[in-house]
């Protein structure tokens, strides 16, 4: 399943136990930006713009630690650089052990 989000929307707060976070999304010409928030702290931003569409791309990875713990993960959509580039197509958020 693919989720498409527009400006000012967010996904979360799912919780998951693990040590590694990966976000999989589609990069495309109307791709927007989103912030990755873990345990209430912004840990990165992702721009999903690309001249050519590329499906199911790992667009963000982060090590959450060496010990398996429960983490709260949120994705916050940021304003696009233009109105034509304000959509994020999310394929998966994975927290692995």
PDB file of C-alpha atoms in Angstrom:
ATOM      1  CA  UNK A   1       0.000   0.000   0.000  1.00  0.00           C
ATOM      2  CA  UNK A   2       1.228   3.498  -0.816  1.00  0.00           C
ATOM      3  CA  UNK A   3       0.228   6.561   1.202  1.00  0.00           C
ATOM      4  CA  UNK A   4       0.278   9.974  -0.454  1.00  0.00           C
ATOM      5  CA  UNK A   5       0.487  12.994   1.827  1.00  0.00           C
ATOM      6  CA  UNK A   6       0.086  16.690   1.055  1.00  0.00           C
ATOM      7  CA  UNK A   7       1.388  19.815   2.821  1.00  0.00           C
ATOM      8  CA  UNK A   8       0.779  20.097   6.575  1.00  0.00           C
ATOM      9  CA  UNK A   9      -0.022  16.432   7.113  1.00  0.00           C
ATOM     10  CA  UNK A  10       1.883  13.982   9.251  1.00  0.00           C
ATOM     11  CA  UNK A  11       2.002  10.288   9.954  1.00  0.00           C
ATOM     12  CA  UNK A  12       2.551   8.941  13.407  1.00  0.00           C
ATOM     13  CA  UNK A  13       3.013   8.273  16.154  1.00  0.00           C
ATOM     14  CA  UNK A  14       3.509   4.571  15.616  1.00  0.00           C
ATOM     15  CA  UNK A  15       5.805   2.924  18.097  1.00  0.00           C
ATOM     16  CA  UNK A  16       8.199   0.143  17.263  1.00  0.00           C
ATOM     17  CA  UNK A  17      10.961  -1.809  18.937  1.00  0.00           C
ATOM     18  CA  UNK A  18      14.301  -1.879  17.170  1.00  0.00           C
ATOM     19  CA  UNK A  19      17.710  -0.443  16.435  1.00  0.00           C
ATOM     20  CA  UNK A  20      17.471   0.615  12.760  1.00  0.00           C
ATOM     21  CA  UNK A  21      14.978   2.936  11.026  1.00  0.00           C
ATOM     22  CA  UNK A  22      14.388   2.965   7.265  1.00  0.00           C
ATOM     23  CA  UNK A  23      11.882   5.023   5.285  1.00  0.00           C
ATOM     24  CA  UNK A  24      10.908   3.866   1.786  1.00  0.00           C
ATOM     25  CA  UNK A  25       9.238   6.317  -0.603  1.00  0.00           C
ATOM     26  CA  UNK A  26       8.754   7.175  -4.261  1.00  0.00           C
ATOM     27  CA  UNK A  27      10.975   9.884  -5.741  1.00  0.00           C
ATOM     28  CA  UNK A  28       9.248  11.846  -8.527  1.00  0.00           C
ATOM     29  CA  UNK A  29       8.885  15.216 -10.222  1.00  0.00           C
ATOM     30  CA  UNK A  30       6.216  16.474  -7.785  1.00  0.00           C
ATOM     31  CA  UNK A  31       8.000  14.987  -4.765  1.00  0.00           C
ATOM     32  CA  UNK A  32       7.973  17.077  -1.612  1.00  0.00           C
ATOM     33  CA  UNK A  33       9.956  17.148   1.612  1.00  0.00           C
ATOM     34  CA  UNK A  34       9.367  15.631   5.041  1.00  0.00           C
ATOM     35  CA  UNK A  35      11.034  15.656   8.438  1.00  0.00           C
ATOM     36  CA  UNK A  36      11.757  12.445  10.335  1.00  0.00           C
ATOM     37  CA  UNK A  37      11.049  12.763  14.063  1.00  0.00           C
ATOM     38  CA  UNK A  38      12.167  10.045  16.495  1.00  0.00           C
ATOM     39  CA  UNK A  39      11.188  10.213  20.151  1.00  0.00           C
ATOM     40  CA  UNK A  40      10.165  13.874  19.749  1.00  0.00           C
ATOM     41  CA  UNK A  41      13.436  15.021  18.122  1.00  0.00           C
ATOM     42  CA  UNK A  42      13.875  15.857  14.425  1.00  0.00           C
ATOM     43  CA  UNK A  43      16.674  13.589  13.195  1.00  0.00           C
ATOM     44  CA  UNK A  44      16.618  14.427   9.491  1.00  0.00           C
ATOM     45  CA  UNK A  45      14.790  15.790   6.480  1.00  0.00           C
ATOM     46  CA  UNK A  46      14.189  14.102   3.141  1.00  0.00           C
ATOM     47  CA  UNK A  47      13.534  15.606  -0.285  1.00  0.00           C
ATOM     48  CA  UNK A  48      11.645  13.184  -2.555  1.00  0.00           C
ATOM     49  CA  UNK A  49      12.042  15.245  -5.726  1.00  0.00           C
ATOM     50  CA  UNK A  50      13.567  13.494  -8.756  1.00  0.00           C
ATOM     51  CA  UNK A  51      13.459  14.289 -12.471  1.00  0.00           C
ATOM     52  CA  UNK A  52      12.517  10.647 -13.189  1.00  0.00           C
ATOM     53  CA  UNK A  53      10.157   8.566 -11.068  1.00  0.00           C
ATOM     54  CA  UNK A  54      11.842   5.905  -8.934  1.00  0.00           C
ATOM     55  CA  UNK A  55       9.572   3.644  -6.882  1.00  0.00           C
ATOM     56  CA  UNK A  56      10.317   1.995  -3.522  1.00  0.00           C
ATOM     57  CA  UNK A  57      13.532   3.851  -2.761  1.00  0.00           C
ATOM     58  CA  UNK A  58      15.135   3.795   0.684  1.00  0.00           C
ATOM     59  CA  UNK A  59      15.229   7.558   1.239  1.00  0.00           C
ATOM     60  CA  UNK A  60      16.267   7.634   4.904  1.00  0.00           C
ATOM     61  CA  UNK A  61      18.154   5.378   7.303  1.00  0.00           C
ATOM     62  CA  UNK A  62      19.204   5.932  10.890  1.00  0.00           C
ATOM     63  CA  UNK A  63      20.687   3.772  13.595  1.00  0.00           C
ATOM     64  CA  UNK A  64      18.575   4.195  16.715  1.00  0.00           C
ATOM     65  CA  UNK A  65      21.073   2.590  19.071  1.00  0.00           C
ATOM     66  CA  UNK A  66      22.631  -0.767  19.835  1.00  0.00           C
ATOM     67  CA  UNK A  67      19.999  -1.881  22.328  1.00  0.00           C
ATOM     68  CA  UNK A  68      16.461  -2.773  21.232  1.00  0.00           C
ATOM     69  CA  UNK A  69      14.104  -0.137  22.649  1.00  0.00           C
ATOM     70  CA  UNK A  70      10.649   1.203  21.866  1.00  0.00           C
ATOM     71  CA  UNK A  71      10.758   4.321  19.682  1.00  0.00           C
ATOM     72  CA  UNK A  72       8.049   6.752  18.571  1.00  0.00           C
ATOM     73  CA  UNK A  73       8.461   7.660  14.877  1.00  0.00           C
ATOM     74  CA  UNK A  74       6.675  10.528  13.083  1.00  0.00           C
ATOM     75  CA  UNK A  75       6.979  11.869   9.546  1.00  0.00           C
ATOM     76  CA  UNK A  76       6.017  15.538   9.182  1.00  0.00           C
ATOM     77  CA  UNK A  77       5.371  16.927   5.723  1.00  0.00           C
ATOM     78  CA  UNK A  78       7.227  20.195   5.094  1.00  0.00           C
ATOM     79  CA  UNK A  79       6.180  22.966   2.739  1.00  0.00           C
ATOM     80  CA  UNK A  80       7.291  22.261  -0.812  1.00  0.00           C
ATOM     81  CA  UNK A  81       9.695  24.538  -2.628  1.00  0.00           C
ATOM     82  CA  UNK A  82       6.811  25.119  -5.064  1.00  0.00           C
ATOM     83  CA  UNK A  83       3.139  24.175  -4.963  1.00  0.00           C
ATOM     84  CA  UNK A  84       3.842  21.599  -7.691  1.00  0.00           C
ATOM     85  CA  UNK A  85       6.346  19.839  -5.402  1.00  0.00           C
ATOM     86  CA  UNK A  86       4.436  19.239  -2.202  1.00  0.00           C
ATOM     87  CA  UNK A  87       3.481  15.550  -2.297  1.00  0.00           C
ATOM     88  CA  UNK A  88       5.181  12.689  -0.478  1.00  0.00           C
ATOM     89  CA  UNK A  89       4.375   9.146  -1.599  1.00  0.00           C
ATOM     90  CA  UNK A  90       5.291   6.841   1.277  1.00  0.00           C
ATOM     91  CA  UNK A  91       5.765   3.106   0.718  1.00  0.00           C
ATOM     92  CA  UNK A  92       7.050   1.890   4.107  1.00  0.00           C
ATOM     93  CA  UNK A  93       8.475   2.828   7.476  1.00  0.00           C
ATOM     94  CA  UNK A  94      10.562  -0.004   8.880  1.00  0.00           C
ATOM     95  CA  UNK A  95      12.117  -0.396  12.311  1.00  0.00           C
ATOM     96  CA  UNK A  96      14.268  -3.501  12.462  1.00  0.00           C
ATOM     97  CA  UNK A  97      16.053  -5.290  15.264  1.00  0.00           C
TER      98      UNK A  97
END
